Coordinates of C-alpha atoms in Angstrom, one line a residue:
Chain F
X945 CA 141.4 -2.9 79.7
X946 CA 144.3 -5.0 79.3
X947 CA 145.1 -7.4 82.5
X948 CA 148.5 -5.1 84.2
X949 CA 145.8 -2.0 84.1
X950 CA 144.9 -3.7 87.4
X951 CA 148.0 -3.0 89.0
X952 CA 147.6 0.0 90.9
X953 CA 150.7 2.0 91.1
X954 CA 151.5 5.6 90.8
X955 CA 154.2 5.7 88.6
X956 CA 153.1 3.6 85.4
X957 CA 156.4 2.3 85.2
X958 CA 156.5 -1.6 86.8
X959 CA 159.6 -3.1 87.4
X960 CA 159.9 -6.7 89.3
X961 CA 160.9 -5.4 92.6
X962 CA 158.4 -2.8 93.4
X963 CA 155.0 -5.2 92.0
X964 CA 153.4 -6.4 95.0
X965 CA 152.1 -9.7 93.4
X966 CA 149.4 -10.9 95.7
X967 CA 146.7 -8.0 95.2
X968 CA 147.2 -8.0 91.7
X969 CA 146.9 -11.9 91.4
X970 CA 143.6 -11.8 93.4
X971 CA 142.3 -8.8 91.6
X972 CA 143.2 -10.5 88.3
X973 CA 141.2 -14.0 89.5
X974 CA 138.4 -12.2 90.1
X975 CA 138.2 -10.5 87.1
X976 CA 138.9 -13.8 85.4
X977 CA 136.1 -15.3 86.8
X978 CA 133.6 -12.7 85.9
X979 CA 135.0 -13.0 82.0
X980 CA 135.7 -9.1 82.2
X981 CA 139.4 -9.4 81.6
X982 CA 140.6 -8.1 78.3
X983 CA 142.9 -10.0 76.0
X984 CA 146.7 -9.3 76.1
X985 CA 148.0 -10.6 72.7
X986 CA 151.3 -8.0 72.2
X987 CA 153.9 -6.7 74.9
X988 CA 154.1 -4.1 72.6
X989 CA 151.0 -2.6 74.5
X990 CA 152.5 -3.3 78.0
X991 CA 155.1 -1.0 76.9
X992 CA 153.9 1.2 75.1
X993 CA 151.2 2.4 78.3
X994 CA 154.7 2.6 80.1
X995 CA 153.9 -0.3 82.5
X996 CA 157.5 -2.7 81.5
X997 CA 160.4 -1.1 81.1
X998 CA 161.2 -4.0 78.5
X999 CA 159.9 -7.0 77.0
X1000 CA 162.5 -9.1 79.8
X1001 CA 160.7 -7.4 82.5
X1002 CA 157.3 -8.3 81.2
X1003 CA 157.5 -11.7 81.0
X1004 CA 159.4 -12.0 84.1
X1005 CA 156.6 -10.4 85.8
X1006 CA 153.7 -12.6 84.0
X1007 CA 155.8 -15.8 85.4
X1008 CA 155.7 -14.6 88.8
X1009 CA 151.9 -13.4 88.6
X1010 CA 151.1 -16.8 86.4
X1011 CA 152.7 -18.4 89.5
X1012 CA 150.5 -16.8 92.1
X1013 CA 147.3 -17.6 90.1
X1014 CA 148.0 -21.2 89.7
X1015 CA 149.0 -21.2 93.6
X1016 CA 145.8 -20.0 94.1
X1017 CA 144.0 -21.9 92.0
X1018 CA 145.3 -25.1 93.4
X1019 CA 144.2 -24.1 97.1
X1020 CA 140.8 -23.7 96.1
X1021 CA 139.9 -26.2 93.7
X1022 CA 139.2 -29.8 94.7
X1023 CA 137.7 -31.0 97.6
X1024 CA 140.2 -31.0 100.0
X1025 CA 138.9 -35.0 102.0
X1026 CA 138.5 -36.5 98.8
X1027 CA 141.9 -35.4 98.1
X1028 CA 143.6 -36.3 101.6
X1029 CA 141.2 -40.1 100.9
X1030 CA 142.8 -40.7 97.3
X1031 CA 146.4 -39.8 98.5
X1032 CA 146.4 -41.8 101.4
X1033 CA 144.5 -44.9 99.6
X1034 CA 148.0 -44.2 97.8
X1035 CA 150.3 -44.3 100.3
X1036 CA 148.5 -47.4 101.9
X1037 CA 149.1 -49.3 98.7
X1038 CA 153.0 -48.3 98.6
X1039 CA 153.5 -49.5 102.3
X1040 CA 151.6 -52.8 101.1
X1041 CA 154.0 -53.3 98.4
X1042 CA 157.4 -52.2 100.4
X1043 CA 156.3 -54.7 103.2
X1044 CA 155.5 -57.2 100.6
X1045 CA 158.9 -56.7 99.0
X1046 CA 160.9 -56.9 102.4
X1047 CA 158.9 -60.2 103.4
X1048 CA 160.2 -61.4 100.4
X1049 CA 164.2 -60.8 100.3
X1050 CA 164.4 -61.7 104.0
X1051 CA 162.8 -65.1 103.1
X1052 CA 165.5 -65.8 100.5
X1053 CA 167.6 -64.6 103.2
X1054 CA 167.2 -66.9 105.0
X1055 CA 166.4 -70.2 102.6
X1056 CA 169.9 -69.0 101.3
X1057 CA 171.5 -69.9 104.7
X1058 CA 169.2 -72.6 105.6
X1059 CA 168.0 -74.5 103.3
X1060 CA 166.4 -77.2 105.5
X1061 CA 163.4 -74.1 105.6
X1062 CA 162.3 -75.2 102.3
X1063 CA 160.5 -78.9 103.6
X1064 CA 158.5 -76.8 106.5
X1065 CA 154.9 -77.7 105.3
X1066 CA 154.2 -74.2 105.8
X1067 CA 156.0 -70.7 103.9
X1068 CA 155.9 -68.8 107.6
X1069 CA 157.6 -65.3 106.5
X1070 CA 156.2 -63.4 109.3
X1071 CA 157.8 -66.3 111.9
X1072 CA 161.2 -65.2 110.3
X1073 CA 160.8 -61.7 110.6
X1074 CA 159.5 -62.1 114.1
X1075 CA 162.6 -64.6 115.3
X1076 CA 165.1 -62.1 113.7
X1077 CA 163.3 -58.8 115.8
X1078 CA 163.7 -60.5 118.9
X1079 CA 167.4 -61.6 118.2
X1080 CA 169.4 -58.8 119.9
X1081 CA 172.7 -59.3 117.7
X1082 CA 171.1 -60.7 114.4
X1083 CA 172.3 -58.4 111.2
X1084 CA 168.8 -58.2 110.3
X1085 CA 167.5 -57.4 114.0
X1086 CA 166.5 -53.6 113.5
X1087 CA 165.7 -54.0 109.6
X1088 CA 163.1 -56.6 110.7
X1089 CA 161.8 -54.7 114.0
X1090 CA 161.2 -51.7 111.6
X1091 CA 159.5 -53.7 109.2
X1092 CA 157.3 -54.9 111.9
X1093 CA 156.6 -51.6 113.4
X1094 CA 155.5 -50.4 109.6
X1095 CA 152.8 -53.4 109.4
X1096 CA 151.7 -52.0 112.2
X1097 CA 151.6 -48.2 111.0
X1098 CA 149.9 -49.9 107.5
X1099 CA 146.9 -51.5 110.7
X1100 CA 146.6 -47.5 112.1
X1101 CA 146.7 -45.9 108.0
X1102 CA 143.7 -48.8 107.3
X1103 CA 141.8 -47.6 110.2
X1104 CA 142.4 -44.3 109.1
X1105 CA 141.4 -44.9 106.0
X1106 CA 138.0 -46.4 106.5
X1107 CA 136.6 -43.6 108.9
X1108 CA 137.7 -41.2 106.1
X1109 CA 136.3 -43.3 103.6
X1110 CA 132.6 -43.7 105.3
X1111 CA 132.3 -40.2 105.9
X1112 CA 133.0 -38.9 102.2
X1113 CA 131.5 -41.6 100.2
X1114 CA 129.4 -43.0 102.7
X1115 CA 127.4 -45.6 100.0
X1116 CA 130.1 -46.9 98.2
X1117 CA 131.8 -47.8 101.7
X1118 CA 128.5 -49.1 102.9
X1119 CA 127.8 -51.3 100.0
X1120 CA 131.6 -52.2 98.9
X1121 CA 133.7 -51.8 101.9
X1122 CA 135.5 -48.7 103.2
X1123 CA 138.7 -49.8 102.1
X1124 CA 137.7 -51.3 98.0
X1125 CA 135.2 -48.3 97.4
X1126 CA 138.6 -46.1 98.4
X1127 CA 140.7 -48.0 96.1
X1128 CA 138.1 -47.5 93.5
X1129 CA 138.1 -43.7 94.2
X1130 CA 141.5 -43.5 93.8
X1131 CA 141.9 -45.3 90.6
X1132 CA 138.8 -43.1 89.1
X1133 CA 140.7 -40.1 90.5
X1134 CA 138.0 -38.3 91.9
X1135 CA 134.8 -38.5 92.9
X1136 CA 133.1 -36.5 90.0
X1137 CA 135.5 -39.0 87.7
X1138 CA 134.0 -41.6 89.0
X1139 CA 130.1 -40.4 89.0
X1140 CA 130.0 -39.7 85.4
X1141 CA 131.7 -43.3 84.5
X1142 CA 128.9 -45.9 82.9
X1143 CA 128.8 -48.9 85.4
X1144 CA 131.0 -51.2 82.4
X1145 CA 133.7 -48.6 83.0
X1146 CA 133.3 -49.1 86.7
X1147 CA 133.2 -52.7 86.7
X1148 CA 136.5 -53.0 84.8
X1149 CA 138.1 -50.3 86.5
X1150 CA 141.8 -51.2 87.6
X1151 CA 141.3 -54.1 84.5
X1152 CA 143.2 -52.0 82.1
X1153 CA 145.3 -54.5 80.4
X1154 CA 143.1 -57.4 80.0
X1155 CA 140.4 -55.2 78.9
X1156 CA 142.7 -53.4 76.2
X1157 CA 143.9 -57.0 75.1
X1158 CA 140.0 -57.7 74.6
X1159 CA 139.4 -54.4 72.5
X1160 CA 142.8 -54.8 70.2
X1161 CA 143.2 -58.6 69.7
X1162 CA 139.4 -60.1 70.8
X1163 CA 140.1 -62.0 73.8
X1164 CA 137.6 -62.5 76.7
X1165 CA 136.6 -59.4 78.2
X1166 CA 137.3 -59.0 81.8
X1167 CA 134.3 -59.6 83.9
X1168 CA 136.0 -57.6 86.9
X1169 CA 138.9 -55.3 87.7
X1170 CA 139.3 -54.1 91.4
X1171 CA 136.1 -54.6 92.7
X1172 CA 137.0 -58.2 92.8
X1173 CA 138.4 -57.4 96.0
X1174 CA 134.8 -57.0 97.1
X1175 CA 134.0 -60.2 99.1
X1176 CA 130.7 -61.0 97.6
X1177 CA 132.3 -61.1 94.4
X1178 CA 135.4 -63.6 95.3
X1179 CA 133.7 -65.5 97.4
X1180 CA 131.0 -66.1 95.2
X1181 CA 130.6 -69.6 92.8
X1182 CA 133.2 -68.8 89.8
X1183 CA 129.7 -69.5 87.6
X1184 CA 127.7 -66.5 88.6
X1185 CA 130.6 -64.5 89.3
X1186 CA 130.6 -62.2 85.9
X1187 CA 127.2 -61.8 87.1
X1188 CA 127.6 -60.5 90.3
X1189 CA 130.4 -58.2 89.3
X1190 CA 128.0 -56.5 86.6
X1191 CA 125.2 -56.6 89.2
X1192 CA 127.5 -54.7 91.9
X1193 CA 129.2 -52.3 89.4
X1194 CA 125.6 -51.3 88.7
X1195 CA 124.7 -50.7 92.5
X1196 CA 128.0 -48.9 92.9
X1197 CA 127.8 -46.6 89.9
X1198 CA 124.4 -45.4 91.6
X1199 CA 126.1 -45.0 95.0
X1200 CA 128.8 -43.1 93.3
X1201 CA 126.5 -40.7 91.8
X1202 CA 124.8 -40.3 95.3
X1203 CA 128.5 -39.7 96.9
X1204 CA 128.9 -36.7 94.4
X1205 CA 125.9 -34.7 94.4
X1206 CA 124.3 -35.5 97.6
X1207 CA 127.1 -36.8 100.3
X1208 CA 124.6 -38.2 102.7
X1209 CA 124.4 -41.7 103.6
X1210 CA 120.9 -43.0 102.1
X1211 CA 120.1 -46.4 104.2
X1212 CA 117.3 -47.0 102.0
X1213 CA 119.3 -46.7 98.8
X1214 CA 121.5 -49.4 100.6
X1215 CA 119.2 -51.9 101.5
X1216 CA 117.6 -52.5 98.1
X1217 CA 120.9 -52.6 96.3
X1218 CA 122.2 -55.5 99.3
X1219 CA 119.2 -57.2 98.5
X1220 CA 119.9 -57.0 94.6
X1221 CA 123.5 -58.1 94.9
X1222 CA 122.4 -61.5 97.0
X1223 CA 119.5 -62.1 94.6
X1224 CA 122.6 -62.1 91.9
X1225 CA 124.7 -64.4 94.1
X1226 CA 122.3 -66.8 94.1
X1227 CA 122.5 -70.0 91.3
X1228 CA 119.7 -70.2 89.0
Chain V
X1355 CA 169.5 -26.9 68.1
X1356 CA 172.5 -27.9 69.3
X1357 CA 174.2 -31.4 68.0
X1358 CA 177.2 -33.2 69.0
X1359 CA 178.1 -36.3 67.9
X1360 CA 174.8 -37.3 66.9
X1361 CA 172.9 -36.2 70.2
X1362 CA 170.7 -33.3 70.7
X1363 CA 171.5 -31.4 73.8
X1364 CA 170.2 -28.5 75.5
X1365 CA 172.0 -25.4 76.5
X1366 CA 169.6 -24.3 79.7
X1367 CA 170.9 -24.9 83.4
X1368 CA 171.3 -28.6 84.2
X1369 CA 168.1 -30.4 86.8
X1370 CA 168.7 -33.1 89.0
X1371 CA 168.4 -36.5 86.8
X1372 CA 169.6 -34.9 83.7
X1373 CA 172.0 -36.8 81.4
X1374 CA 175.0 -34.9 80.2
X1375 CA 176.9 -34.8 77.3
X1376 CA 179.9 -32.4 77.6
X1377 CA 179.1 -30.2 80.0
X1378 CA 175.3 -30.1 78.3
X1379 CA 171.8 -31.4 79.1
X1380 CA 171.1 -34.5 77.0
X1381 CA 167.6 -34.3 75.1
X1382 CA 166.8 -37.8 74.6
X1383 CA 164.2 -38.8 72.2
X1384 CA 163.2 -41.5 74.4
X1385 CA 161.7 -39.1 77.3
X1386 CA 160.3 -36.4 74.8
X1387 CA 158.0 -36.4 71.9
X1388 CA 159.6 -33.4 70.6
X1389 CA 163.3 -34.6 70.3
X1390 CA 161.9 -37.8 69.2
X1391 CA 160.4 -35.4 66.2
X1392 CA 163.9 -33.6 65.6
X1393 CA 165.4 -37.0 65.5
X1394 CA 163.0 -38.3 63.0
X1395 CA 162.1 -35.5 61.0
X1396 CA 164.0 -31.8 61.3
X1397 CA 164.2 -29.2 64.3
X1398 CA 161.4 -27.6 65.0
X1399 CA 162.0 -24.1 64.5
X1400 CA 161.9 -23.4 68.5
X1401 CA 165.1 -21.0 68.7
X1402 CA 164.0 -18.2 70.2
X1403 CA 160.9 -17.9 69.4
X1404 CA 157.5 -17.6 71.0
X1405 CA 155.9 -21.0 71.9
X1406 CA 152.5 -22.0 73.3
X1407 CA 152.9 -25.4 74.6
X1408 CA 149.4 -27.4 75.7
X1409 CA 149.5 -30.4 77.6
X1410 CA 152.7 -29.5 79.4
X1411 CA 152.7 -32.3 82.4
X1412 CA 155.3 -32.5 84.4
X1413 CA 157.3 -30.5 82.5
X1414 CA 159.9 -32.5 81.1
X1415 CA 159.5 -31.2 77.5
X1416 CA 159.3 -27.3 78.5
X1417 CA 162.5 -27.4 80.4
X1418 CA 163.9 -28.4 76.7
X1419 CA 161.9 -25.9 75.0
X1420 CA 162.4 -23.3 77.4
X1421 CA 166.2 -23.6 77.2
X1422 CA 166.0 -22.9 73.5
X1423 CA 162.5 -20.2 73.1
X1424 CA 162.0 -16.6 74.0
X1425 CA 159.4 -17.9 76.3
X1426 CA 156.7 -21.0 76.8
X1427 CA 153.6 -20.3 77.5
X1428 CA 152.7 -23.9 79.0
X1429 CA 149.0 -24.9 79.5
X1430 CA 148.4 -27.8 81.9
X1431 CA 145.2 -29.1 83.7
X1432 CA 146.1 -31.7 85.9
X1433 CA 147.1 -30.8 89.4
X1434 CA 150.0 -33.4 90.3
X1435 CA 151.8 -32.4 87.2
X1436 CA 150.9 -29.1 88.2
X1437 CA 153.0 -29.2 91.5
X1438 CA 156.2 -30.6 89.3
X1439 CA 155.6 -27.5 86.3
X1440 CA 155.3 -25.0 89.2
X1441 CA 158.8 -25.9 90.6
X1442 CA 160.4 -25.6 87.1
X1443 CA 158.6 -21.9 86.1
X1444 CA 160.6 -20.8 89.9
X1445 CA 163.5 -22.0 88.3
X1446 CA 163.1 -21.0 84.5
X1447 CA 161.3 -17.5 84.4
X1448 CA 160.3 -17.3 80.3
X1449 CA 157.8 -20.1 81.3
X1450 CA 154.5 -19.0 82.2
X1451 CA 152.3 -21.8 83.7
X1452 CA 148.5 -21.9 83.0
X1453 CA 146.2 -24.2 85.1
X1454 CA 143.7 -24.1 82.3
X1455 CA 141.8 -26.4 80.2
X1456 CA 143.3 -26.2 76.6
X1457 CA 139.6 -26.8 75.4
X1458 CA 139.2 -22.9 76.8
X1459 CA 141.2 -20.9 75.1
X1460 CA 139.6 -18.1 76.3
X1461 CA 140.1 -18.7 80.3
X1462 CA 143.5 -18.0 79.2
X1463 CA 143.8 -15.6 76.2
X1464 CA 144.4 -12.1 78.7
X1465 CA 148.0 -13.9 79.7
X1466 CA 149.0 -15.5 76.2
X1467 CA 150.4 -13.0 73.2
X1468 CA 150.4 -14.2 69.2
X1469 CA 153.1 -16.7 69.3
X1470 CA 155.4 -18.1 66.5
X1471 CA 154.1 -21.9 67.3
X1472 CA 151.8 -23.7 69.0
X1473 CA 153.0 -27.4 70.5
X1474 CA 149.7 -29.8 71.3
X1475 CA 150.8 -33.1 73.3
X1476 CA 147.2 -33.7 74.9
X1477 CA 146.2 -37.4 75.0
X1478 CA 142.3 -36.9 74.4
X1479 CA 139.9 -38.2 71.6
X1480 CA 139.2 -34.6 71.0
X1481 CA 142.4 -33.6 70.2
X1482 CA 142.2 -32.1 66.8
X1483 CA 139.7 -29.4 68.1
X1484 CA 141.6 -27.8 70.8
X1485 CA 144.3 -27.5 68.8
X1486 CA 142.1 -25.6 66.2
X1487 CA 140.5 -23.9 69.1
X1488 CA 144.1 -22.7 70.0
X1489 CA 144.9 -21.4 66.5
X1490 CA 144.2 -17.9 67.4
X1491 CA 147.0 -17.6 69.6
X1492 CA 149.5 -18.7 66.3
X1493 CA 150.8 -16.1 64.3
X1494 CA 149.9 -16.2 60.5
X1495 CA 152.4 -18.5 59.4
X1496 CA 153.3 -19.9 62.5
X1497 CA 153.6 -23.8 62.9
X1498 CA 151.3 -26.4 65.0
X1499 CA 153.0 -29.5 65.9
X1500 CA 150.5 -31.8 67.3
X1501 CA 151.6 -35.4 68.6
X1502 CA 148.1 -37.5 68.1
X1503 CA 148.2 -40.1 70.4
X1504 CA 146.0 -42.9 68.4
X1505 CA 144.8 -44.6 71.4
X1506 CA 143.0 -42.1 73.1
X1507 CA 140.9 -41.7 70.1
X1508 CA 140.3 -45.1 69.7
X1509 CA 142.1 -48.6 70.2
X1510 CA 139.7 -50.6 67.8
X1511 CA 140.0 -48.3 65.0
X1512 CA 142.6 -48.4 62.3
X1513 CA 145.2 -46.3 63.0
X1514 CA 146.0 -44.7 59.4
X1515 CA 142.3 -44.2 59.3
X1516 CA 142.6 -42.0 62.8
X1517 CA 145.4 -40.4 61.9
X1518 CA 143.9 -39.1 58.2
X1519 CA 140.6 -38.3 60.0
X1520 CA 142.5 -35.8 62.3
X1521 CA 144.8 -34.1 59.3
X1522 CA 141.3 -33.4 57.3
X1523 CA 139.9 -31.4 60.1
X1524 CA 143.1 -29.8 60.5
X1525 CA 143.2 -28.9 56.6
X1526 CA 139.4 -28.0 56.8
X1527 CA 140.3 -25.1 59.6
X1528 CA 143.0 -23.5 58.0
X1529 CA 146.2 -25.2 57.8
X1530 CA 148.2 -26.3 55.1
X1531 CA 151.2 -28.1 53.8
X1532 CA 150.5 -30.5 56.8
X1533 CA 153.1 -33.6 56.9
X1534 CA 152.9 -35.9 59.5
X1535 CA 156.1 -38.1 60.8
X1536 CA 155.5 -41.7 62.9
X1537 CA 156.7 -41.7 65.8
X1538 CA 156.8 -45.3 66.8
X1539 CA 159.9 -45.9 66.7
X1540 CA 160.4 -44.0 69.9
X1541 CA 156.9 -43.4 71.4
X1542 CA 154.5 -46.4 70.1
X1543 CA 151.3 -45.5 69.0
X1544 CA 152.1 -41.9 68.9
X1545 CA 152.4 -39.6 65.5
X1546 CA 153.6 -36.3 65.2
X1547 CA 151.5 -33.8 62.8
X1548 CA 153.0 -30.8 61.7
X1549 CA 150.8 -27.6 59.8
X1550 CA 151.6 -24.0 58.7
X1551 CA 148.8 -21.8 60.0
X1552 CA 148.3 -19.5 56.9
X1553 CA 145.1 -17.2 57.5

């Protein structure tokens, strides 16, 4: 049986108008998946069982049923919170960058027109910002409002984020932070990524230069990549600090692995790897 | 392929971002491995013929390849790309996208015919073997035009040592009068590794 023997029409002749894709893409996924779908290699089959007119028709028919499958395809696979998690980690990290941007040119804005701002003992962007958003007629007065109201949308995304982020990888939040273990999931790409990744490749994740410029030219390895951002590993003594980064990768890998394959929260779990991390903070 | 004044154009309907170059879509060598190849070496033998392309991404290569083949038969298994191929096969109907693994040929084989040459661009250590995997889509003397990216195989490793590694196990599965062609000068760390399939 060759794949268009699914189409079920009365007169063997298909042409693109009269194919009603959807049944056939659904018939021709099933079959897929059950490996009982015969191999097409020549159109000269297609036509010769009368089901194309032409070789034109045939492959403009397998675009539009290639279409549908992939459609399909992408609906169903993936989990769809992991997916709505890793794009919005995403999203949060472009708003981060945009405000971080604007903060910047409206500083040189200013220091351009006054540059008595430069002995303040203190950089005070957001003062800037604020002054120009409450000054009615200022060129800058809706730019800066709007950049304003978009730290505040980043606050609301954050929270957003970090309910999301405990309830689909519950340990990694709980041992990490909502927000870092995110980041970390949306680096690795998915969850199922980042469960089969050794610890090393965890601990360096987000590292990628340094750690290249280690493996081609023999520099110093980097002892961590994003899960610096972890507290206990920034605020720890700059000494133990490699240490406490391997010691956390190693907890988190584990946590990954219980994200992926059992979802639940396991307090237990949590407690001893806590433990492990503040045994490794401390100086010998 | 079309060349004027020492540019490779394309002849297909013109997408947003597109350079032109009298009134044609400008290839450049730059964005895609393949031109980068035609620049380099010779045209691959893509004019109207049948092609099997894995590792299409986005897409930006097939648009080319599709202006110039009978039809592309483009094999992708990343979803964001994914998104990006599906608009282009609405717009260019001899491209058939397949949200497959390439290491699977036979997830795939029911929608694929013989075609006249295969194009690999997959950046994975285990590149050599899908294509080899794939050869029973190519057409007894058909061509495979495989663009080995050295670093995914390994970044310690000596890179003449990686790229003769790979041509061996192509010769040892059936291909010969292999030639390969360094890309670097447009795509660094990247060669391109061209075979006639002759079983």
């Amino acid at each position: 049986m060759f794949w268009y023997d699914l189409c079920s029409t009365d007169n063997r002749t298909v042409d693109t108008g009269s194919l009603q894709f959807q049944p056939l893409v659904e018939a021709l996924r099933s079959h897929r998946d059950d490996g009982t779908l015969a191999a097409l290699y020549e159109c000269k089959e297609a036509a010769m069982t009368g089901f194309f007119v032409d070789r034109a028709t045939y492959i403009s028919v397998l675009n539009r049923v290639t279409i549908g499958m992939v459609v399909r395809d992408l609906e169903d696979s993936g989990d769809k919170n992991e997916m709505e998690l890793i794009h919005l980690v995403r999203i949060l990290e472009e708003t981060d960058r945009t405000i971080s941007r604007m903060n910047e040119k409206i500083e040189d804005y200013y220091l351009a027109l006054s540059p008595s701002g430069l002995t303040d003992s203190k950089r005070n962007i957001w003062g800037i910002v604020q002054n120009f958003a409450v000054s009615r007629d200022h060129p800058l007065h809706a730019v800066s409002r709007d950049l304003m109201r978009l730290r505040e949308s980043r606050t609301h995304l954050a929270v957003f984020i970090r309910q999301k982020a405990e309830e689909t990888i519950p340990n990694m939040s709980a041992l990490c932070g909502p927000l870092v273990a995110s980041r970390l999931l949306s680096t690795a790409g998915s969850k199922k990524h980042l469960a089969s990744m050794s610890s090393t490749s965890l601990q360096v994740l987000g590292a990628g230069p340094s750690l290249f410029s280690h493996l081609v030219s023999g520099t110093k390895p980097p002892k961590h990549g994003l899960i610096y951002e972890f507290k206990g590993i920034h605020n720890s003594g700059r000494k133990v600090r490699g240490r406490v980064s391997r010691v956390v990768a190693c907890q988190l890998s584990i946590a990954a692995r219980i994200d992926f394959f059992r979802v639940s929260r396991d307090d237990e779990f949590i407690r001893k790897a806590g433990e492990r991390i503040s045994r490794a903070g401390g100086e010998k | 392929m079309i060349w004027q004044d020492g540019r490779l154009l394309s002849p297909g309907k013109i997408r947003r971002g597109d350079r032109l170059h009298n009134g044609l879509r400008v290839w450049p060598p730059e964005r895609s491995k393949l031109a980068a190849l035609s620049y380099l070496d010779a045209d691959p033998p893509i004019d109207n013929a049948r092609v099997l392309y894995l590792g299409a991404a986005a897409g930006t290569t097939v648009s080319f390849v599709a202006d110039y083949a009978e039809v592309v038969y483009a094999v992708e298994f990343s979803r964001r790309p994914m998104q990006s191929l599906i608009r282009l096969s609405q717009e260019r109907r001899n491209i058939i996208p397949l949200f497959e693994d390439a290491r699977h040929p036979e997830r795939y084989h029911a929608f694929v015919e013989k075609v006249d040459i295969v194009i690999q661009d997959i950046a994975q250590p285990d590149q050599p073997e899908i294509a080899i995997s794939n050869m029973i889509f190519l057409k007894p003397g058909g061509m495979l035009i495989l663009f080995l990216k050295m670093f995914s195989i390994s970044v310690s490793k000596n890179q003449d040592d990686i790229c003769s590694r790979a041509v061996s196990k192509l010769k040892d599965a059936g291909l010969c009068e292999i030639t390969t062609v360094s890309l670097e000068k447009y795509h660094g760390g990247h060669v391109a590794i061209l075979g006639i399939w002759n079983r």
